[in-house]
Amino acid sequence: MTQYVYRFGGGVSDGGRGDKNLLGGKGANLAEMASIGLPVPPGFTISTEMCTRYYEEGQAFPDSLRAEVANGIAHIEGITGKRFGDAADPLLVSVRSGARVSMPGMMDTVLNLGLNDETVVGLATVSGDERFAWDSYRRFIQMYSDVVLELDHGRFEEALEIAKEDNGHYLDTDLTADDWKRLVDEYKSIVQELWGKPFPQDVHDQLWGAVGAVFGSWQSERAKVYRKLNNIPGDWGTAVNVQAMVFGNMGDTSATGVAFTRDPSTGDAAYYGEFLINAQGEDVVAGIRTPQYLTRAARETAGAKPMSMEEAMPETYAELASVFDLLERHYRDMQDIEFTVERAKLWMLQTRSGKRTAKAALKIAVDMANDGLITREEAVARVDPSALDQLLHPTLDPAAPRDVLTKGLPASPGAASGAVVFDADTAERRAELGEAVILVRIETSPEDIHGMHAARGILTARGGMTSHAAVVARGMGRPCVSGAGTLSINPRERRFTVGGREVREGDILTIDGATGEVMLGAVPTVQPELAGDFGTLMEWADQVRRLKVRTNAETPLDCRTARDFGAEGIGLCRTEHMFFESSRITSVRQMILAEDEKGRRAALDKLLPEQRADFIEIFEVMAGLPVTIRLLDPPLHEFLPHEEAEFAEVAEAAGVGIETLKRRASELHEVNPMLGHRGCRLGVSYPEIYEMQARAIFEAAIEVAVKSGAAPIPEVMIPLVATRRELELMKAVVDQAAQAVFAEKGRTVEYLVGTMIELPRAALKAREIAEIGEFFSFGTNDLTQTTLGVSRDDAARFLGTYVDKGIYARDPFVSLDIEGVGELIEIAAERGRATRPDIKLGICGEHGGDPASIAFCETIGLDYVSASPYRVPIARLAAAQAALKGRG
Ligand code: PEP
Ligand code: MG
């Protein structure tokens, strides 16, 4: 029979950290902490397999589970000496969800389960604290009603506010036992009214209700949204953790807190966290009371008055600090920890790898490798390549003037500007229309996740550094300023005020998540520095990487940026981009609209010196590195004039009438230009275009070779080839131009002529095409378009649905369809190599910067990937990780 319940605590650990899939992250780590002798309240975990079975059996539990859970409860009873439901000395438990990866969106926590009208009296007696007992009971009713019964939590909060006001109190801690007793009565009548039944008094009913709610929450809308955003499979399921309660709210020697073993924003090796005296765990994250700092240093830096834990509870703090060190060494990673102090006794409630910003991830990986805790290769493997994106983008220009409205907590670094919106749906809607938005909330909750994702940045009035907003924003890589307490937000009227000034929906705001500053208007940005830890990790990555990384670039500026980012050549220079410049577009139009070769040549003669100048600049920047230049590719209509004035300009340049030009333009119209007269088809029809481009390339190469002494290595690439013959014809044009230039100049340069593989026919006929082509570069944008028969320009409208329905796991224009398009690439690589064993193979579609696609390129042994300049570092790291994976 399958075992579903796994115990921990009191010297027993049925599981361990290796069991995350089965026990969820929380359960596995609780078992692990118990097994290494840390003080963990005893408990048990109901496995994720039960979650799967629960859904398979129509949301019901098998009978065998009841016996197993009873055993689990007995285990806790045996260690604590208390009994579940015992009116004299009741055992209370917490019930928490816990999937393989932490997942906001699911039912989180129910505390104090096991309290009812009788056991609350027992708790008051044994604790000697009646106020505490009734406060615990009202908290339990409130939480249970919210997360298990799903009743409107506003009603309970309202009742609490009224109770406080009636008694003239400001803080929860000011309320007396009798106040809480009255509130419990009030709460029970709210439950009766909203739920139609009395609050459950049977502790076993309470427990099964909570367990069912945890499993039920796995399929909640919020959880589904979160899974989708984070690519988490729906069949993983969640585990349920049932654990003896310990109390941080038993007076001033009790406390509860959350901590990171290092700073999750910067990666600095300093304990980082918050705690509250005389409070239960939820108080810290909920932002109801403002938490205190953990360390004295952090308190002093912040200029805060309330004592830090280090000062208020020095002995327990010292014990906690030694647990931090132990856990870091044990897990060999930065940990995110929850703890409670009950009457000066420390209890560990959770540990897991802490979410961190890209900057912190880099620093922690590099520091840990330098300290010998992990190897350099592990450091390389640990940093998520996509997260580097956060570091590669501009930060606020320190010299730019800024109109600072207020300052909150620097909860997640990065700067963002955008229009203010006050709810998640609006954020999503406006972002879909291409607008940059800043989501401004009093505080965020899991319901806001889609809006947080859509927003450029998040600003909250409440909540600390470990609030929902802060944690989620850091995980998503969104800049966030939290706890900006001076904001007075009125979401209904869609405005907030601060320092006597008003900001309305749509006004532009800038937030700086690294300093906590909130500014009115957009503040200009500057390029980031890429030295330090970034440079170190990249160096380590380069030591293990096999794939070369090139860039897709055509302007000298892009080429230089890419070189600074470590590009080892150009994998794709799209020459048509150079044709759009205002100084040459008229000549380009003249060429396109010419009636005959003579007319075209006249225009091409004007373009030749311009193209040559482009290539000289690029060759100079890329000195000594390979540069792949693709000859003209796009459908010609992209260049056609539209305005009357544009026609007039071309008419004058070409010396023909406007009407003639218009007729010619309409002749060039195509129904489906993407599959029309483009790519090498242009070169086949008008060889003089490719001839001019080839001439410009070789003249430039020789000029740079003469000037600098280092000859560039041009790789001339023919686009959209489907057949051997096309490539043969085009290669002849290029070779003739080369010979002509070499003869004129009296010197030669080395060069290659190759082709893009971006049509299925080319992939299949690679054996023959490789007889002519000296290299292949996979143009996976067009190859995806033509293999799937999906227009790359129109796909966005329906591909989202395709991904939702699991037809494609991810957008195939973003992450390579390895199964389909990938198979064609494999075939082409194999057949190409069969003809020409040393054929150079690369990829230059957008996929060249996508980590999953890069991993595939490594497995089939391509020579290089080519990515846009800002993705070059991502590609370097992804290529290194792929190489490490290959070694196993
Ligand atoms: C491609 O098709 O993948 C490619 C790189 O060319 P383009 O995007 O210019 O069509
Ligand atoms: Mg293409």
Short mmCIF file of C-alpha atoms and ligand atoms in Angstrom, two decimals, residues 630 633 678 720 756 758 779 781-782 792, ligand 2:
data_model
loop_
_atom_site.label_atom_id
_atom_site.label_comp_id
_atom_site.label_asym_id
_atom_site.label_seq_id
_atom_site.Cartn_x
_atom_site.Cartn_y
_atom_site.Cartn_z
CA ARG A 630 23.75 38.39 -45.16
CA ASP A 633 16.65 39.44 -47.77
CA ARG A 678 12.47 37.95 -51.16
CA LEU A 720 16.16 31.84 -48.01
CA MET A 756 20.99 30.24 -44.16
CA GLU A 758 15.50 28.60 -43.04
CA GLY A 779 17.50 31.04 -39.54
CA ASN A 781 12.64 32.58 -37.33
CA ASP A 782 11.78 31.69 -40.89
CA ARG A 792 5.71 35.08 -37.62
MG MG B 2 14.99 34.78 -42.23
#
